XYZ file of C-alpha atoms in Angstrom:
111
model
C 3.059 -13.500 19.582
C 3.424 -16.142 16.954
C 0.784 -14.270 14.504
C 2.610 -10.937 15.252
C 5.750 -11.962 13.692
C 3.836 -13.314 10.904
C 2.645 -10.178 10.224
C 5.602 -8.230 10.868
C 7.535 -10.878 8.423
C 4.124 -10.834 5.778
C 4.902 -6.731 6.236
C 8.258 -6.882 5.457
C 7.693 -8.818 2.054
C 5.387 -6.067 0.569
C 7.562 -3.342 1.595
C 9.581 -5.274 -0.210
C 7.697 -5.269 -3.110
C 6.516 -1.803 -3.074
C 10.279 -1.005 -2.625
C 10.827 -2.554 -5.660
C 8.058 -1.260 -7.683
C 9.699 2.315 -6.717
C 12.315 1.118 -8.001
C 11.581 -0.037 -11.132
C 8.611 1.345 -12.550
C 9.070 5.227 -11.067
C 12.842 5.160 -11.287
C 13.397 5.734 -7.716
C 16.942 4.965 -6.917
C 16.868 1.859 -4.053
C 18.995 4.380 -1.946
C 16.163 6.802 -1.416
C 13.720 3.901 -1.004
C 15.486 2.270 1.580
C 15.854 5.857 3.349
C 12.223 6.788 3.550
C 10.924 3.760 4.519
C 9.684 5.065 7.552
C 9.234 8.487 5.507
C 6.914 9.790 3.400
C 5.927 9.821 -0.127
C 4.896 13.294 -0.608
C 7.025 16.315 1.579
C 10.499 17.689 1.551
C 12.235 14.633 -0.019
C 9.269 13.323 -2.129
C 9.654 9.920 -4.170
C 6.779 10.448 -6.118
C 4.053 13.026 -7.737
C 0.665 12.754 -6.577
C -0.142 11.211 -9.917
C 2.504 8.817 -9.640
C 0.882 7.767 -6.091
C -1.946 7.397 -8.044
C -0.561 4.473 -9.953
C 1.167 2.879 -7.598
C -2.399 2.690 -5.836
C -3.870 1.356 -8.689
C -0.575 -1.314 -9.296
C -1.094 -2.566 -5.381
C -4.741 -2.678 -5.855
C -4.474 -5.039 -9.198
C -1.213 -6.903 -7.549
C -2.910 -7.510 -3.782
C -6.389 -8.018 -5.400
C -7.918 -5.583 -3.198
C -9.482 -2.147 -3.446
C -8.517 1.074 -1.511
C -11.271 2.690 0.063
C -11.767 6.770 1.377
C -10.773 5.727 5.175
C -7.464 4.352 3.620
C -6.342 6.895 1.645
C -7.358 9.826 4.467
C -5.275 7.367 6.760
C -1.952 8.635 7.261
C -0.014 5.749 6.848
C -0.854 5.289 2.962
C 1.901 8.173 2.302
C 4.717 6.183 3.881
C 6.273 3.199 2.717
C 5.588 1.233 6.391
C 2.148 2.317 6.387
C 1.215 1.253 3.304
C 2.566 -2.009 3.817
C 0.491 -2.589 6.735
C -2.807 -1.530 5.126
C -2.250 -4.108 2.247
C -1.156 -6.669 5.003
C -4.575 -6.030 6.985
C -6.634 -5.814 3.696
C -5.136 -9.108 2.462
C -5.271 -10.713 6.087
C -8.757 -9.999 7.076
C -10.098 -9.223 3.543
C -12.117 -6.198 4.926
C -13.275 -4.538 1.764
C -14.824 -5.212 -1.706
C -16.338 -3.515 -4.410
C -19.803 -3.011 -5.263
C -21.655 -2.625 -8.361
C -21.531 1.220 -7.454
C -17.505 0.928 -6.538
C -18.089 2.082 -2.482
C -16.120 0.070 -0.117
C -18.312 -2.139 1.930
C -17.113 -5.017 4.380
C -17.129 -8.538 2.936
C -19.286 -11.219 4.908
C -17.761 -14.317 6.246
C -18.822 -17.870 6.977
């Protein structure tokens, strides 16, 4: 129960962050950020353009030191502001992905 909280509280921080990012690099007034948290990027009330998603893949990737891979963007949750949060909190946490020298996703090896 303990690590659950820590990763709800470890979730809430990079929606944070994300949140802000909306904010001030895509000009995304906090209002409409706070609003669609549980929302999505892309729809009826869209915060961003697909290219704009785009960069703010690329901005989480450099931030969070981690690298997106096909089964994470054809997961739902990347278009939402929740969902995204918990993929970078489960890429970070278990470090489940790294680049190669021919940039496919493949799972890191542990000790």
């Amino acid at each position: 129960m303990n690590e659950e909280k820590n990763a709800t509280a470890v979730q809430a921080k990079i929606r944070n962050e994300i949140a802000n990012l909306l904010h001030t690099r895509f000009n995304v007034p906090e209002a409409s950020v706070s609003e669609s948290a549980e929302g999505w990027f892309f729809g009826l009330h869209a915060l961003l353009t697909p290219r704009e998603l785009t960069y703010l893949a690329h901005m989480l990737e450099m931030q969070y030191n981690i690298q997106f891979c096909s089964p994470e963007y054809d997961d739902p949750r990347f278009y939402s502001l929740a969902g995204l949060s918990e993929i970078i909190e489960e890429k970070t946490a278990l470090k489940s992905c790294k680049t190669s020298d021919n940039h496919k996703c493949i799972p890191c090896v542990t000790d």
